[in-house]
mmCIF file of C-alpha atoms and ligand atoms in Angstrom:
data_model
loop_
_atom_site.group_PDB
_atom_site.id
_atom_site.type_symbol
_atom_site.label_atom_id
_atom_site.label_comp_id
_atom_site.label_asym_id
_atom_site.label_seq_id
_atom_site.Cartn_x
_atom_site.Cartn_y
_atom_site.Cartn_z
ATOM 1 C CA UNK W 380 0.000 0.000 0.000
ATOM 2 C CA UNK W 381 1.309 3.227 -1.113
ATOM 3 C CA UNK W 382 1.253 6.723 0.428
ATOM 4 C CA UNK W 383 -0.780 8.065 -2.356
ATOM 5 C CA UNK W 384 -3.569 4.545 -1.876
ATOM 6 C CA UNK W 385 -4.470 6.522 1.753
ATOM 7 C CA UNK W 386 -6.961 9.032 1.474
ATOM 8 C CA UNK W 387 -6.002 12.280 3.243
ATOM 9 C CA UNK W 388 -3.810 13.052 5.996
ATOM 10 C CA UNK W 389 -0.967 14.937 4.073
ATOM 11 C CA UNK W 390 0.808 15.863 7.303
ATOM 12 C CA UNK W 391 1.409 13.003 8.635
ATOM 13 C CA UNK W 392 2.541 11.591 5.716
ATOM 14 C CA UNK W 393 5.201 14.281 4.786
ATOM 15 C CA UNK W 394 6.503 13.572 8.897
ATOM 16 C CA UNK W 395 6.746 9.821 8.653
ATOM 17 C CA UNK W 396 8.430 10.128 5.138
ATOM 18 C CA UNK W 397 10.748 12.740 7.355
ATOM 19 C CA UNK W 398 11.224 9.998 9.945
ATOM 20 C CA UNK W 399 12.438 7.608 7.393
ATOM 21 C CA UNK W 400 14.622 9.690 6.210
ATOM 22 C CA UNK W 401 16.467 10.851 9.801
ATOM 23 C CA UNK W 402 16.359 7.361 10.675
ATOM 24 C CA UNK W 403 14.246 8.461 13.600
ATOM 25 C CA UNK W 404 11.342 5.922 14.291
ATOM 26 C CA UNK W 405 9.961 4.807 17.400
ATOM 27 C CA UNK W 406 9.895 1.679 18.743
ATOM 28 C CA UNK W 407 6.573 1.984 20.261
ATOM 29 C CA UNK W 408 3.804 4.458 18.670
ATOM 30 C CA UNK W 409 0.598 4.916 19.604
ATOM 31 C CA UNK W 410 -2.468 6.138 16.288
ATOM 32 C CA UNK W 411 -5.130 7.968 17.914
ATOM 33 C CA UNK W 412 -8.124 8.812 16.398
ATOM 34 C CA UNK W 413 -12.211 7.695 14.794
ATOM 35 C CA UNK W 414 -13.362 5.097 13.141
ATOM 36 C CA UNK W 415 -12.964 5.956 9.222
ATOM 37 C CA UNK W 416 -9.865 8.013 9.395
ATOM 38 C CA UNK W 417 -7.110 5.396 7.571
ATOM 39 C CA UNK W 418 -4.927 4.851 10.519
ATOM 40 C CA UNK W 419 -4.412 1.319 9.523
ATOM 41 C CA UNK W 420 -3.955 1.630 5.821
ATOM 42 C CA UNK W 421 -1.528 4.723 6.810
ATOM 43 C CA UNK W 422 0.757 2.440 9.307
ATOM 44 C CA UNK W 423 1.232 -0.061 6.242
ATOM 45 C CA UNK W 424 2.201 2.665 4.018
ATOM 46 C CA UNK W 425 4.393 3.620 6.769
ATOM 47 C CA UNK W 426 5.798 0.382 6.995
ATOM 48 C CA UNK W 427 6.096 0.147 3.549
ATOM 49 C CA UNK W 428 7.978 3.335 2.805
ATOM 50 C CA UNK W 429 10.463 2.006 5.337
ATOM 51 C CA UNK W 430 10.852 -1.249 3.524
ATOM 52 C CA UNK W 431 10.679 -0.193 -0.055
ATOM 53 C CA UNK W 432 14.348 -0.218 -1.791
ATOM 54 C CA UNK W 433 13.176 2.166 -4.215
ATOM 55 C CA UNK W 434 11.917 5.052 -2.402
ATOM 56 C CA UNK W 435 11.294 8.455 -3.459
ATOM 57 C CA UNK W 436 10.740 10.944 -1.397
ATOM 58 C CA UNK W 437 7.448 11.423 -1.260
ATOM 59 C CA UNK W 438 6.218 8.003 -1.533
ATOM 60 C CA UNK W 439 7.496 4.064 -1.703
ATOM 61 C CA UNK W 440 7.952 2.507 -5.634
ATOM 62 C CA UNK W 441 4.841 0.243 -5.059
ATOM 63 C CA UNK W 442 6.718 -2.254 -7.560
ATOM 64 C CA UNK W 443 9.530 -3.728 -5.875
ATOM 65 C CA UNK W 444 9.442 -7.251 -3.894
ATOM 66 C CA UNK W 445 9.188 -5.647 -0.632
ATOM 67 C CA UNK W 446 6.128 -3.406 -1.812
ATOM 68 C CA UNK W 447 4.779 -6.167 -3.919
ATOM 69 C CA UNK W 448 4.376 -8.131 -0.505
ATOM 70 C CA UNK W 449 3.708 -6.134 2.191
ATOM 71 C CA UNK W 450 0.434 -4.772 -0.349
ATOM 72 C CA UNK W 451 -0.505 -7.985 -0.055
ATOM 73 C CA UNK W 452 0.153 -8.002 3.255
ATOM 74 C CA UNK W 453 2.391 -11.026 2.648
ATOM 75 C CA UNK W 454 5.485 -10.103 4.033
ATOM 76 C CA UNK W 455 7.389 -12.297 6.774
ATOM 77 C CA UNK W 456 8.986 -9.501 9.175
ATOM 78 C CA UNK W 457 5.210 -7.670 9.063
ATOM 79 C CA UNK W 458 2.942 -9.044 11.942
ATOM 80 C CA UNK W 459 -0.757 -8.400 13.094
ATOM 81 C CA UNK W 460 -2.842 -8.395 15.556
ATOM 82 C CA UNK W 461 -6.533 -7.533 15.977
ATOM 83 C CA UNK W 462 -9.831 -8.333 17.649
ATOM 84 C CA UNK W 463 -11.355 -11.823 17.733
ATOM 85 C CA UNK W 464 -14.282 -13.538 17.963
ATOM 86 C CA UNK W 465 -12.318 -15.931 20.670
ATOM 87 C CA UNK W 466 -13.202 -19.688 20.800
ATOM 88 C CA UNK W 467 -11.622 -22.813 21.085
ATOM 89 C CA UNK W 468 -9.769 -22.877 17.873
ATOM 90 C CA UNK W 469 -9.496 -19.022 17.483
ATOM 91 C CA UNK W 470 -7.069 -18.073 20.540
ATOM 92 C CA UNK W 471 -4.810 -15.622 18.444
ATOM 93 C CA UNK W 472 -5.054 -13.480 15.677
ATOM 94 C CA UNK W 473 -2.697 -15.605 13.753
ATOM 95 C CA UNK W 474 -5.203 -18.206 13.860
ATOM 96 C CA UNK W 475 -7.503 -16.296 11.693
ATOM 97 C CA UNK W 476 -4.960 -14.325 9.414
ATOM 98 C CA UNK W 477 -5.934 -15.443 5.917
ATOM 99 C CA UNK W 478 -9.635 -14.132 6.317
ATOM 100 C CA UNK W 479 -8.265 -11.053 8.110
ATOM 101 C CA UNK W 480 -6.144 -10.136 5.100
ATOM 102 C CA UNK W 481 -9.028 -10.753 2.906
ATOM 103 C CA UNK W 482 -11.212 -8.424 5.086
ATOM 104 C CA UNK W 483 -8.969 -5.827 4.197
ATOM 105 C CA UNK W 484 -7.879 -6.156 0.754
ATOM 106 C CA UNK W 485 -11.593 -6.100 0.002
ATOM 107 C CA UNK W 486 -12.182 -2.635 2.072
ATOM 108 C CA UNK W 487 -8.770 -0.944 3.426
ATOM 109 C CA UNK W 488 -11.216 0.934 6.115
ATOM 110 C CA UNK W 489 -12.811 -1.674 7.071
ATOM 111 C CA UNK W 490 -14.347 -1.148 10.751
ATOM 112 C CA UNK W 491 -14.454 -3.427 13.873
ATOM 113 C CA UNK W 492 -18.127 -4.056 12.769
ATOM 114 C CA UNK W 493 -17.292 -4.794 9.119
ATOM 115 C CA UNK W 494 -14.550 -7.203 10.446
ATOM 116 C CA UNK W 495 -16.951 -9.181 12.799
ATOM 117 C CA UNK W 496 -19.856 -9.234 9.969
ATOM 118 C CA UNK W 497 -17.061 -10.953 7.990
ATOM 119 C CA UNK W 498 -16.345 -13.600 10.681
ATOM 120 C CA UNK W 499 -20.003 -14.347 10.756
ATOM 121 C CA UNK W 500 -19.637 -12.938 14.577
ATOM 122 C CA UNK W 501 -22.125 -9.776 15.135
ATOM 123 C CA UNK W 502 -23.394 -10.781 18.463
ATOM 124 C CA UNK W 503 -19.660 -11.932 19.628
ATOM 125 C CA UNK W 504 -17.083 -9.694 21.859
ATOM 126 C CA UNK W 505 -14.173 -8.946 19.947
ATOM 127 C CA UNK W 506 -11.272 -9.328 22.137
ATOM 128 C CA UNK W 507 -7.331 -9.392 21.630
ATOM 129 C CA UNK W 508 -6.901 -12.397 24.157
ATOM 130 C CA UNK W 509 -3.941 -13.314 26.668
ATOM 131 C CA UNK W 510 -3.472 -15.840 23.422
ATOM 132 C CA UNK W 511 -1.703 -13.067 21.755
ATOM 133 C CA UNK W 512 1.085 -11.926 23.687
ATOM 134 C CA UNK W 513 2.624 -15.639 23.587
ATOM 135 C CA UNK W 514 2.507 -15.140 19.749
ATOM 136 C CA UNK W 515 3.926 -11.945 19.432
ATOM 137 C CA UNK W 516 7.087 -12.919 21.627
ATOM 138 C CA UNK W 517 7.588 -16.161 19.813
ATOM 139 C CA UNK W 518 6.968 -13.814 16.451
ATOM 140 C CA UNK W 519 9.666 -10.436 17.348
ATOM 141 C CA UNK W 520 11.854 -13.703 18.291
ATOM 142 C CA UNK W 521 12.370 -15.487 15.085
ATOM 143 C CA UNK W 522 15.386 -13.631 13.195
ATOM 144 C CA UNK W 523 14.637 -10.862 10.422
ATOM 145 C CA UNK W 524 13.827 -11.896 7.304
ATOM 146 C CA UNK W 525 15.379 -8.969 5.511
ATOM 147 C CA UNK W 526 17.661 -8.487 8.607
ATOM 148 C CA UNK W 527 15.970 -5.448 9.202
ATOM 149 C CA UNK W 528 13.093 -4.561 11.303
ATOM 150 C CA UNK W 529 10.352 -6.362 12.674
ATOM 151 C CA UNK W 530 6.828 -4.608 12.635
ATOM 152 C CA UNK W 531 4.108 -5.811 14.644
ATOM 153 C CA UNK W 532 0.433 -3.652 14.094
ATOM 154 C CA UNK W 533 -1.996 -3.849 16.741
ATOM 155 C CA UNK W 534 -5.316 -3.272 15.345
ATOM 156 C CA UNK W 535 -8.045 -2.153 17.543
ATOM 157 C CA UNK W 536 -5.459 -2.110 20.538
ATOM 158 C CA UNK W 537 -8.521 -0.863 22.474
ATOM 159 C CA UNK W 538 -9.956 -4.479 22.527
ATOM 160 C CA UNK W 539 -7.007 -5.606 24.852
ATOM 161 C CA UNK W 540 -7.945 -7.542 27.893
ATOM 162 C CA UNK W 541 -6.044 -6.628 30.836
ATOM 163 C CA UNK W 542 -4.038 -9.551 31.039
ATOM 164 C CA UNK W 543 -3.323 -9.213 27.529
ATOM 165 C CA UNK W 544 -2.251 -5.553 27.806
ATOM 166 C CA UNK W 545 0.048 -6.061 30.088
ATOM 167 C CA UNK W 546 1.749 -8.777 28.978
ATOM 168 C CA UNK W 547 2.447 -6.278 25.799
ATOM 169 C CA UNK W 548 3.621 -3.696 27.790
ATOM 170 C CA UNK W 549 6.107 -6.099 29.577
ATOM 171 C CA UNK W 550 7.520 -6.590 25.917
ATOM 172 C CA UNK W 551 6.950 -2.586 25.127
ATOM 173 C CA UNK W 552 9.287 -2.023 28.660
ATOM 174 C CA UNK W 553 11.867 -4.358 26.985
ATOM 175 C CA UNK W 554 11.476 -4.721 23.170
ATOM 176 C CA UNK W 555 13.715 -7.007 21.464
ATOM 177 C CA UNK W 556 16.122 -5.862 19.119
ATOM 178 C CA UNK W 557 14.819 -3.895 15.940
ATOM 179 C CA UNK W 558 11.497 -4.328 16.441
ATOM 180 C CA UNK W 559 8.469 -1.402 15.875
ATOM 181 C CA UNK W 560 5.161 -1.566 17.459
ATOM 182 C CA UNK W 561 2.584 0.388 16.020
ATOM 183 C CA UNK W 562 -0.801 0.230 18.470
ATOM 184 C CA UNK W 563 -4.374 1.404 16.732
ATOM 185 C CA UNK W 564 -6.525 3.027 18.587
ATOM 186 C CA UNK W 565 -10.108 4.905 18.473
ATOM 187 C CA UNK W 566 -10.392 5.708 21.916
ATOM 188 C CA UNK W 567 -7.713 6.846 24.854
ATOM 189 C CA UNK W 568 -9.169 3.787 26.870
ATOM 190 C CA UNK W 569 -6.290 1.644 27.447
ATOM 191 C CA UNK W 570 -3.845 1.105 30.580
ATOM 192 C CA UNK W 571 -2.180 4.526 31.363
ATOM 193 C CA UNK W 572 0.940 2.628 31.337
ATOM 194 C CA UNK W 573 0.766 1.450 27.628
ATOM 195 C CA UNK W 574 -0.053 5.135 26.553
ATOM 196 C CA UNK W 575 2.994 6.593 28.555
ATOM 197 C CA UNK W 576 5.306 4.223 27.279
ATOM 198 C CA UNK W 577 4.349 5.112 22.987
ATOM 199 C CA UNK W 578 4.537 7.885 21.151
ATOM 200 C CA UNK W 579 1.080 9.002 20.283
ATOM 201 C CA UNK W 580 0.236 10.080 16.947
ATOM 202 C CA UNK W 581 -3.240 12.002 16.583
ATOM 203 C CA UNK W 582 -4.981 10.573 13.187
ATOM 204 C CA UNK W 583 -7.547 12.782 12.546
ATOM 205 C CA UNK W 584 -11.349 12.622 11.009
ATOM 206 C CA UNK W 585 -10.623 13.242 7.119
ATOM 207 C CA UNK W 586 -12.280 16.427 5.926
ATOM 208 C CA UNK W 587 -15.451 16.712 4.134
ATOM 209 C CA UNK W 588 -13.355 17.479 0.671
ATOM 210 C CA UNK W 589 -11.033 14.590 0.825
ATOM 211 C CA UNK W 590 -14.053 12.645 1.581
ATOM 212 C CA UNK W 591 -16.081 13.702 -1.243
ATOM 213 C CA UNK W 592 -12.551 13.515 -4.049
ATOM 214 C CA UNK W 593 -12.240 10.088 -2.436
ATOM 215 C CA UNK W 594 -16.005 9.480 -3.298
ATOM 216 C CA UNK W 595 -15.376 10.118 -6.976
ATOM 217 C CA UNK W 596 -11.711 8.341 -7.613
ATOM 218 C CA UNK W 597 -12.401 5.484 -5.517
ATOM 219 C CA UNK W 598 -16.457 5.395 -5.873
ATOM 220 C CA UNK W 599 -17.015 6.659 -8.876
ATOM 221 C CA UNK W 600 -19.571 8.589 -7.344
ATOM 222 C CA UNK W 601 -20.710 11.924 -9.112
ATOM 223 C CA UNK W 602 -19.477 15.200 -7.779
ATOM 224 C CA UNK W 603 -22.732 16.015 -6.626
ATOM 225 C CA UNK W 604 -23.631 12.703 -4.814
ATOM 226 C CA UNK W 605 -20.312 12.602 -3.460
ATOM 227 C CA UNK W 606 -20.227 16.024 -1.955
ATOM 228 C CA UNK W 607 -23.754 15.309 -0.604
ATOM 229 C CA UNK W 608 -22.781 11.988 1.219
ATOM 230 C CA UNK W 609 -19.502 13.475 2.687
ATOM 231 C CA UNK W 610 -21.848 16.526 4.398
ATOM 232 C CA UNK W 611 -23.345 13.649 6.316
ATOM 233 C CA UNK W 612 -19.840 11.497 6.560
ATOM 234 C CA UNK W 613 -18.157 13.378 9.297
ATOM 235 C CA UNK W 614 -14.879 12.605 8.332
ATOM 236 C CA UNK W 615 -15.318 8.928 8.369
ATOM 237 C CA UNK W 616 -15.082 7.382 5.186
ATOM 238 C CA UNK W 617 -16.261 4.411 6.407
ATOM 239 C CA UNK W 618 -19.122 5.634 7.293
ATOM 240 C CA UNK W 619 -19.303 7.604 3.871
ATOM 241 C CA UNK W 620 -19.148 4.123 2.207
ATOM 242 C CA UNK W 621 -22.355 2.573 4.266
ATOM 243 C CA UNK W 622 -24.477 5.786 3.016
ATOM 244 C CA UNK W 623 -23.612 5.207 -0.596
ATOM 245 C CA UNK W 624 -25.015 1.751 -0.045
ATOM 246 C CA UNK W 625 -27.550 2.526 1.609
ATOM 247 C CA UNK W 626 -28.837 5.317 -1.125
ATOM 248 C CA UNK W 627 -28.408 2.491 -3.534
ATOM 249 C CA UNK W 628 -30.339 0.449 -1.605
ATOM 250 C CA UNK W 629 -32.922 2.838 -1.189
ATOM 251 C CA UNK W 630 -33.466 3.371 -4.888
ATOM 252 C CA UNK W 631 -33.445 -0.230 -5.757
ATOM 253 C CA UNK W 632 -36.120 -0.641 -3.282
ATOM 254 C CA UNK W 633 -38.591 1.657 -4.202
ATOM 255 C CA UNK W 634 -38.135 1.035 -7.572
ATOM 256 C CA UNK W 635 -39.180 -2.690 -6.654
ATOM 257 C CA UNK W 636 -41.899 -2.020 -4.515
ATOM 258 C CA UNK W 637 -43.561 0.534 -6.721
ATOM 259 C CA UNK W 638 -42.881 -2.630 -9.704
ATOM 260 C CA UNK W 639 -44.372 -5.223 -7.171
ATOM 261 C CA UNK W 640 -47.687 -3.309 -6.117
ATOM 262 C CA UNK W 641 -48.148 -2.346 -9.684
ATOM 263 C CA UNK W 642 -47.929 -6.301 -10.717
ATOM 264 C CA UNK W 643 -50.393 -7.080 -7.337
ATOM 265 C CA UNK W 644 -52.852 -4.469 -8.195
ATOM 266 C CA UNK W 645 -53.573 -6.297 -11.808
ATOM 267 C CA UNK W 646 -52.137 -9.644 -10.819
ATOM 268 C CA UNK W 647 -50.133 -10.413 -13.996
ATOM 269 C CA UNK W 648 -48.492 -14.036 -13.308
ATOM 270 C CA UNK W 649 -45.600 -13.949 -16.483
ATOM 271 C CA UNK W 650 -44.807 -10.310 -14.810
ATOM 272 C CA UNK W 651 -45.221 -11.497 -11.176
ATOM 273 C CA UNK W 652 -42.582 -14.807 -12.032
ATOM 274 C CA UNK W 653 -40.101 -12.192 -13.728
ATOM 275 C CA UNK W 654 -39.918 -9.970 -10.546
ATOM 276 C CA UNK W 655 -39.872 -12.681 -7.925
ATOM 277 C CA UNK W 656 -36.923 -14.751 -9.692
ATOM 278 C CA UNK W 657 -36.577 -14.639 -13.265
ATOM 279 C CA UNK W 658 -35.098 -11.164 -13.697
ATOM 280 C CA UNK W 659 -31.765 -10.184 -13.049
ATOM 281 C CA UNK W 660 -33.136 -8.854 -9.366
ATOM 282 C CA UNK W 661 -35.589 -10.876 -9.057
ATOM 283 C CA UNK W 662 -36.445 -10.536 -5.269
ATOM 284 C CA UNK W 663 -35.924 -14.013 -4.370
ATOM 285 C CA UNK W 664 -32.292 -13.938 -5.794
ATOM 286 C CA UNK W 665 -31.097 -10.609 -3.767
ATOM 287 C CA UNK W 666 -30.247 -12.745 -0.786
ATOM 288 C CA UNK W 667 -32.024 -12.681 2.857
ATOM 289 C CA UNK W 668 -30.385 -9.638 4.545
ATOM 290 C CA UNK W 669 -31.621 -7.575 1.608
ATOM 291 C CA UNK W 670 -35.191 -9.061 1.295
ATOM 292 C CA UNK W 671 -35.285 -8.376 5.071
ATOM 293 C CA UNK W 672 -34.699 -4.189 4.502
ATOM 294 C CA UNK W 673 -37.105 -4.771 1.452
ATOM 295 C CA UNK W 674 -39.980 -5.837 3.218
ATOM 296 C CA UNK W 675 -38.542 -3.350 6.115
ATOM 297 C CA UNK W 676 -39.247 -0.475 3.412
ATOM 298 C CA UNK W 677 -42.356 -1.958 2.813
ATOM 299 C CA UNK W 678 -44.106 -1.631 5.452
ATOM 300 C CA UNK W 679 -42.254 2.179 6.171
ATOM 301 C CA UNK W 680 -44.004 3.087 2.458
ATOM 302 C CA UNK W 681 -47.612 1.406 3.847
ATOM 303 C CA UNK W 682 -47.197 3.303 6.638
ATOM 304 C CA UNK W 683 -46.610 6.623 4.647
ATOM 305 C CA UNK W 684 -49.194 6.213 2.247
ATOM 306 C CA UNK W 685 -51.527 5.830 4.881
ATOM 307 C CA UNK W 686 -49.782 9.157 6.282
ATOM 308 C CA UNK W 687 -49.509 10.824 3.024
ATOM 309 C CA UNK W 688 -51.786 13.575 3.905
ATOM 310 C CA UNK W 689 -51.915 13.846 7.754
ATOM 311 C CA UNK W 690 -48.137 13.817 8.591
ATOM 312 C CA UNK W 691 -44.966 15.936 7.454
ATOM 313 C CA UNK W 692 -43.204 12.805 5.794
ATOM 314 C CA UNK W 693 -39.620 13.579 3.685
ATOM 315 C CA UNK W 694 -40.110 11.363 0.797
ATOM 316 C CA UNK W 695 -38.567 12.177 -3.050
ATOM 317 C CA UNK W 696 -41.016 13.808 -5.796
ATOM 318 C CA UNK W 697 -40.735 10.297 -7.572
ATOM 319 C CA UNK W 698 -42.222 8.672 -4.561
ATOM 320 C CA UNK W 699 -44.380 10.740 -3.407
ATOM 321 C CA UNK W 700 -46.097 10.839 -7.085
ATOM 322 C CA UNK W 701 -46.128 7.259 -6.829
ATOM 323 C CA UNK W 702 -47.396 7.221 -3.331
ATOM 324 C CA UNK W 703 -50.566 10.105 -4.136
ATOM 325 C CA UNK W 704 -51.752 7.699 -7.329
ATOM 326 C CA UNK W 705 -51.390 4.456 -5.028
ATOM 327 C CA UNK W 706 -52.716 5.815 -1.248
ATOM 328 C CA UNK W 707 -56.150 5.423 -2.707
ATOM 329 C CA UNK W 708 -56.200 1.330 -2.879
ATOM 330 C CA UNK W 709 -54.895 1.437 1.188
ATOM 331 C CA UNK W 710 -57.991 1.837 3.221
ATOM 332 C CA UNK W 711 -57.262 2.085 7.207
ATOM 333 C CA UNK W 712 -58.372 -1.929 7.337
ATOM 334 C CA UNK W 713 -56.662 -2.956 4.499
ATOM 335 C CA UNK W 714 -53.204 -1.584 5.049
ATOM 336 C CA UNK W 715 -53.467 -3.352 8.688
ATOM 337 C CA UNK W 716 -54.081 -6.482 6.766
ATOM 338 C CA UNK W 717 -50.830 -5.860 4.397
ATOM 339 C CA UNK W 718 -48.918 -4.776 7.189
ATOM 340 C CA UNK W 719 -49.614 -8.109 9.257
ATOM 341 C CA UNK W 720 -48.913 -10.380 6.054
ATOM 342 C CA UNK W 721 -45.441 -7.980 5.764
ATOM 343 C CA UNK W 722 -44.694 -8.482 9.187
ATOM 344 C CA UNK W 723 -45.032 -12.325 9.074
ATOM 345 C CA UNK W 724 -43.204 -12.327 6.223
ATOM 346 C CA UNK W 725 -40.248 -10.443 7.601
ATOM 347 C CA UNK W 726 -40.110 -13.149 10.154
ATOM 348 C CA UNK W 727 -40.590 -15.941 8.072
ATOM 349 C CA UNK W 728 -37.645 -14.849 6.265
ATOM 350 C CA UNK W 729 -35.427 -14.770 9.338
ATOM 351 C CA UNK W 730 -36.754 -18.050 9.948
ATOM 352 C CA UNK W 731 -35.385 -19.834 7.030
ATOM 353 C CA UNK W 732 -38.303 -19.475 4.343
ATOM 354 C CA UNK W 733 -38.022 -20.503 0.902
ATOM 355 C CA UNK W 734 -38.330 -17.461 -0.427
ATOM 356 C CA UNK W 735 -39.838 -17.767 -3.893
ATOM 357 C CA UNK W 736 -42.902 -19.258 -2.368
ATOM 358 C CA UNK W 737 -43.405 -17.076 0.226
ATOM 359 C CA UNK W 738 -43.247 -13.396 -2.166
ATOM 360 C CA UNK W 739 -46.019 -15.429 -4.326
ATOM 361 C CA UNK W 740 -48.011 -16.019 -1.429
ATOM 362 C CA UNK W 741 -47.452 -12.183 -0.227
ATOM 363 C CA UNK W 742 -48.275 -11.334 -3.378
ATOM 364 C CA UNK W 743 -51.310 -12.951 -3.793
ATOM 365 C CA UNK W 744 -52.472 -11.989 -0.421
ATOM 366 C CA UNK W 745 -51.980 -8.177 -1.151
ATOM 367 C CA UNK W 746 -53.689 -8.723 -4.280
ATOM 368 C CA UNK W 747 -56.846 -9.495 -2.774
ATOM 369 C CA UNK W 748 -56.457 -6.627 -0.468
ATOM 370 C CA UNK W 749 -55.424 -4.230 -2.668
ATOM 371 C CA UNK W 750 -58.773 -5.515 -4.964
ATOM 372 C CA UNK W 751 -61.091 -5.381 -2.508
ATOM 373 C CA UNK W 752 -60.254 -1.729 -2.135
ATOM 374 C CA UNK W 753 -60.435 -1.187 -6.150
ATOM 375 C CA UNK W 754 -63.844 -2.476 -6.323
ATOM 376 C CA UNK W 755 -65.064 -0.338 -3.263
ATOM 377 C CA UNK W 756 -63.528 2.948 -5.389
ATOM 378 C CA UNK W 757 -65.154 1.866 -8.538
ATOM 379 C CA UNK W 758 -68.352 0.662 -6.764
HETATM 380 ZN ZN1 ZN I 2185 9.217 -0.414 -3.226
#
């Protein structure tokens, strides 16, 4: 990973490359800052830059073996260790390395959250277990591989146990020879022991413009999207990310539900077939996390159409037209009823439900509501 791969944070790129240079780095720093800033992706540049054999100076080559490794984060004298979901079989982070690495080549800023998503581990603590420090020692043991330093990145350093802390600042008090700690932190809540002994580096929240020029390279987000989500991003591009998704998300979905009440209201089977599964998003093929927000939206678009004209409700023009053409087929009774069957479905879906048969029985259940109330207007 390369300097210019980390979004922002100019400064303290222009003083590590200065560190490098005076042959001036700490054994034992401390990065200190929110969720979505870089910190991580900035240490391995860091490291990088002091490992590349080509460097300029204002960034490593990004092509020689060193580079080519550690961007892969393949590289024998660089070490990690981060939160896990601890069990049995998962005592240290080297345990679980190879899906750790591929957790963040996918998404360089990934969060704690993304990371325990990706272990399958929401409802889990993530820890960094007395497992660890055993590790680490036997790791900063084993000689150099390029006879030069050995790095060891604590992710998340936060998530330290006691024990665990201060078995790592036994080996901060007396380092072995060569070696460079760098601890990641979001919040000042570790031992005051471990924060006097490192040299703390503030990493700060990314401003709203490197956000947004991030948005477009990296995204390929328009300028106007992109300057709109990084208002709302508060320097965390993280968090920038998860409101492009869920915009995306939001547009998919009403252009779906609008599709799916049109297709109930007349009950057209070739139509109602193509939208459930035959399509390219046909709902049944968009996975069960996604049909859960669908049917989520759902019922938040009953809801508002039965509030269309009573409550102050921020929906788009597009919806709204949609909503003042379609409010008229959701009597008080009726949109109870659709709500219910949305409801159960939700659950159902949670529960494991084969999913093509239960949208055709949804659908055919909101038919009939959605008829009843057509033949009460026409009546
Ligand atoms: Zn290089």
């Amino acid at each position: 990973m390369q300097f210019s791969k980390v979004i922002g944070q100019q400064q303290l790129k222009d003083s590590m490359i200065e560190a490098v240079a005076n042959g001036r780095i700490s054994h034992a720093q401390l990065f200190l800052g929110p969720e979505g800033n870089g910190a991580l992706p900035l240490a391995i540049a860091y490291i990088q830059y002091l490992f590349c054999k080509n460097r300029t100076n204002t960034d490593s080559c990004g092509t020689c073996p060193q580079c080519q490794r550690i961007t892969k984060l393949n590289y024998p004298d660089l070490h990690f260790v981060f939160p896990l979901a601890l069990s049995k079989d998962v005592e240290k982070s080297s345990d679980v390395f190879p899906k750790w690495k591929e957790a963040f080549l996918k998404d360089n800023y990934m969060s704690l959250t993304d990371w325990m998503n990706f272990l399958d581990a929401e409802n889990k603590q993530p820890v960094i277990g007395v497992g660890e420090s055993k590790d680490i020692l036997h790791q900063l043991s084993l000689t150099s591989y390029e006879g030069s330093y050995k790095v060891m990145i604590v992710w998340m350093a936060e998530k330290m146990n006691l024990v665990a802390a201060n078995k790592i600042l036994k080996i901060l008090e007396e380092p072995p020879d060569k070696t460079i700690f760098i601890l990641i932190t979001e919040s000042t809540q570790l031992p005051v022991t471990i924060l006097s002994r490192t040299q703390i580096t503030k990493v700060p929240r990314l401003t709203e413009q490197e956000i947004a020029a991030a948005l477009i390279k990296r995204n390929g987000q328009s300028p106007e999207m992109a300057a709109s989500v990084a208002r709302t991003a508060e320097g965390n591009y993280r968090f920038a990310q998860v409101l492009l998704t869920e915009d995306e998300d939001a547009q998919f979905f009403s252009k779906k539900f609008q599709e799916w009440m049109r297709i109930c209201l007349k009950l057209d089977g070739d139509k109602l077939a193509d939208w459930i599964g035959n399509s390219d998003n046909g709902i049944s093929t968009i996975g069960r996390e996604k049909q859960k927000q669908f049917l989520a939206y759902s019922i938040q678009t009953i809801r508002h159409s039965l509030l269309l004209d009573k409550l102050a409700i921020s929906i788009s023009a597009s919806d709204e037209d949609f909503l003042r053409k379609f409010s008229p087929y959701i009597s008080f009774e009726g949109g109870n009823v659709i709500f219910e069957e949305l409801n159960r479905a939700y659950h159902a879906i949670e529960r494991n439900a084969h999913p093509k048969i239960l949208f055709t029985s949804l659908s055919l259940k909101i038919h009939d509501t959605l008829a009843q109330a057509r033949r009460a207007i026409t009546a």
